[in-house]
Tab-separated table of C-alpha atoms in Angstrom:
chain	number	residue	atom	x	y	z
A	1	MET	CA	135.242	161.928	128.246
A	2	LYS	CA	134.265	164.615	125.752
A	3	ASN	CA	130.604	163.591	126.018
A	4	PHE	CA	130.780	163.936	129.832
A	5	VAL	CA	132.184	167.461	129.541
A	6	VAL	CA	129.557	168.445	126.969
A	7	LYS	CA	126.731	167.120	129.172
A	8	THR	CA	128.156	168.920	132.215
A	9	ILE	CA	128.364	172.211	130.280
A	10	ALA	CA	124.811	171.713	129.019
A	11	ASN	CA	123.571	171.010	132.555
A	12	ALA	CA	125.423	174.041	133.911
A	13	ALA	CA	123.930	176.296	131.233
A	14	ALA	CA	120.445	174.885	131.834
A	15	LEU	CA	120.769	175.354	135.595
A	16	ALA	CA	122.024	178.914	135.060
A	17	VAL	CA	118.962	179.745	132.958
A	18	ALA	CA	116.660	178.251	135.608
A	19	VAL	CA	118.393	180.270	138.351
A	20	TRP	CA	118.120	183.393	136.215
A	21	LEU	CA	114.424	182.927	135.378
A	22	LEU	CA	113.052	181.675	138.697
A	23	ASP	CA	113.396	183.626	141.934
A	24	LYS	CA	112.875	180.565	144.117
A	25	ILE	CA	115.864	178.707	142.684
A	26	THR	CA	118.886	180.321	144.260
A	27	LEU	CA	122.601	180.013	143.677
A	28	THR	CA	124.869	182.176	145.788
A	29	GLY	CA	128.560	182.858	145.789
A	30	ASP	CA	131.069	185.503	146.813
A	31	SER	CA	132.018	186.481	143.278
A	32	THR	CA	131.303	185.579	139.692
A	33	GLY	CA	134.060	182.975	139.816
A	34	GLY	CA	132.605	181.534	143.008
A	35	LYS	CA	129.163	181.325	141.437
A	36	THR	CA	130.639	179.637	138.370
A	37	VAL	CA	132.397	177.004	140.472
A	38	THR	CA	129.200	176.458	142.473
A	39	LEU	CA	127.240	176.116	139.225
A	40	ILE	CA	129.685	173.507	137.889
A	41	VAL	CA	129.519	171.552	141.170
A	42	VAL	CA	125.702	171.647	141.068
A	43	ALA	CA	125.771	170.554	137.401
A	44	LEU	CA	127.977	167.605	138.376
A	45	LEU	CA	125.610	166.706	141.233
A	46	PHE	CA	122.613	167.019	138.913
A	47	GLY	CA	124.320	164.826	136.313
A	48	LEU	CA	125.162	162.246	138.970
A	49	VAL	CA	121.572	162.201	140.252
A	50	ASN	CA	120.246	161.855	136.699
A	51	PHE	CA	122.727	159.067	135.961
A	52	LEU	CA	122.214	157.024	139.138
A	53	VAL	CA	118.723	157.712	140.478
A	54	LYS	CA	116.585	158.708	137.513
A	55	PRO	CA	116.735	155.327	135.687
A	56	ILE	CA	115.635	153.533	138.859
A	57	VAL	CA	112.740	155.951	139.355
A	58	LYS	CA	111.730	155.570	135.691
A	59	VAL	CA	111.626	151.780	135.986
A	60	LEU	CA	109.608	151.912	139.211
A	61	THR	CA	107.117	154.412	137.758
A	62	PHE	CA	106.844	152.844	134.308
A	63	PRO	CA	103.088	152.186	134.634
A	64	LEU	CA	102.573	155.877	135.428
A	65	PHE	CA	104.574	156.825	132.313
A	66	ILE	CA	102.156	154.772	130.227
A	67	LEU	CA	99.058	155.972	132.084
A	68	THR	CA	99.964	159.675	131.827
A	69	LEU	CA	101.472	159.403	128.326
A	70	GLY	CA	104.817	160.590	129.663
A	71	LEU	CA	103.628	163.642	131.588
A	72	ILE	CA	104.921	162.071	134.807
A	73	THR	CA	108.352	162.965	133.409
A	74	LEU	CA	107.772	166.512	134.671
A	75	VAL	CA	107.295	165.184	138.191
A	76	VAL	CA	110.339	162.915	137.943
A	77	ASN	CA	112.479	165.831	136.704
A	78	ALA	CA	111.185	167.980	139.572
A	79	LEU	CA	112.069	165.273	142.079
A	80	MET	CA	115.580	164.977	140.609
A	81	LEU	CA	116.008	168.752	140.955
A	82	LEU	CA	114.776	168.648	144.563
A	83	LEU	CA	117.151	165.757	145.282
A	84	THR	CA	120.002	167.780	143.792
A	85	SER	CA	119.040	170.714	146.031
A	86	TRP	CA	119.004	168.426	149.062
A	87	LEU	CA	122.410	166.947	148.172
A	88	ALA	CA	123.817	170.427	147.592
A	89	ASP	CA	122.683	171.356	151.100
A	90	LYS	CA	124.362	168.240	152.530
A	91	PHE	CA	127.617	169.040	150.703
A	92	ASP	CA	127.387	172.707	151.767
A	93	VAL	CA	126.963	173.983	148.206
A	94	SER	CA	124.887	177.145	148.037
A	95	PHE	CA	122.114	175.964	145.710
A	96	HIS	CA	118.489	175.757	146.803
A	97	VAL	CA	115.142	175.006	145.167
A	98	GLU	CA	112.173	176.251	147.175
A	99	GLY	CA	109.017	174.214	146.686
A	100	PHE	CA	107.705	171.447	144.469
A	101	TRP	CA	106.019	173.649	141.840
A	102	THR	CA	109.177	175.709	141.460
A	103	ALA	CA	111.021	172.431	140.906
A	104	VAL	CA	108.475	171.380	138.265
A	105	LEU	CA	108.919	174.646	136.372
A	106	GLY	CA	112.690	174.516	136.899
A	107	GLY	CA	112.803	170.936	135.630
A	108	LEU	CA	110.888	171.956	132.523
A	109	ILE	CA	113.251	174.881	131.885
A	110	ILE	CA	116.311	172.707	132.493
A	111	SER	CA	115.008	170.000	130.142
A	112	ILE	CA	114.364	172.465	127.321
A	113	VAL	CA	117.662	174.348	127.687
A	114	SER	CA	119.670	171.145	128.151
A	115	TRP	CA	118.116	169.668	125.018
A	116	ALA	CA	118.936	172.842	123.062
A	117	MET	CA	122.505	172.879	124.380
A	118	ASN	CA	123.014	169.224	123.450
A	119	VAL	CA	121.810	170.013	119.921
A	120	VAL	CA	124.217	172.949	119.601
A	121	LEU	CA	127.274	171.525	121.372
A	122	PRO	CA	129.307	168.814	119.664
A	123	ASP	CA	129.489	165.294	121.022
A	124	ASP	CA	131.736	162.346	120.269
A	125	LYS	CA	129.093	160.323	118.418
A	126	ASP	CA	130.267	161.762	115.076
């Protein structure tokens, strides 16, 4: 359970940095508390997408991973971010990613920040 909370906090922080850095990734809310709740919901959606969909996509695109020496990961991360944006729209959560190239850059930012947060935050592997 602790690992789930740590990953959700890391995803929320990474998404917050992407929203802060990129104008075309938007997160709206009435207040700071509302934005925080929206960010946590989006982080949960993003974690769910990465847990359920991303492994399937990785298996199906395995030859492309080999062919591009892993650079297709940027595209897969962008697609997961776009899927999260689409799901957020369906669940009436005010999070939107505008365009594929914004999603690629956002996915790169989220990957870097999430990795850094997972290094800093404790997990239950110890």
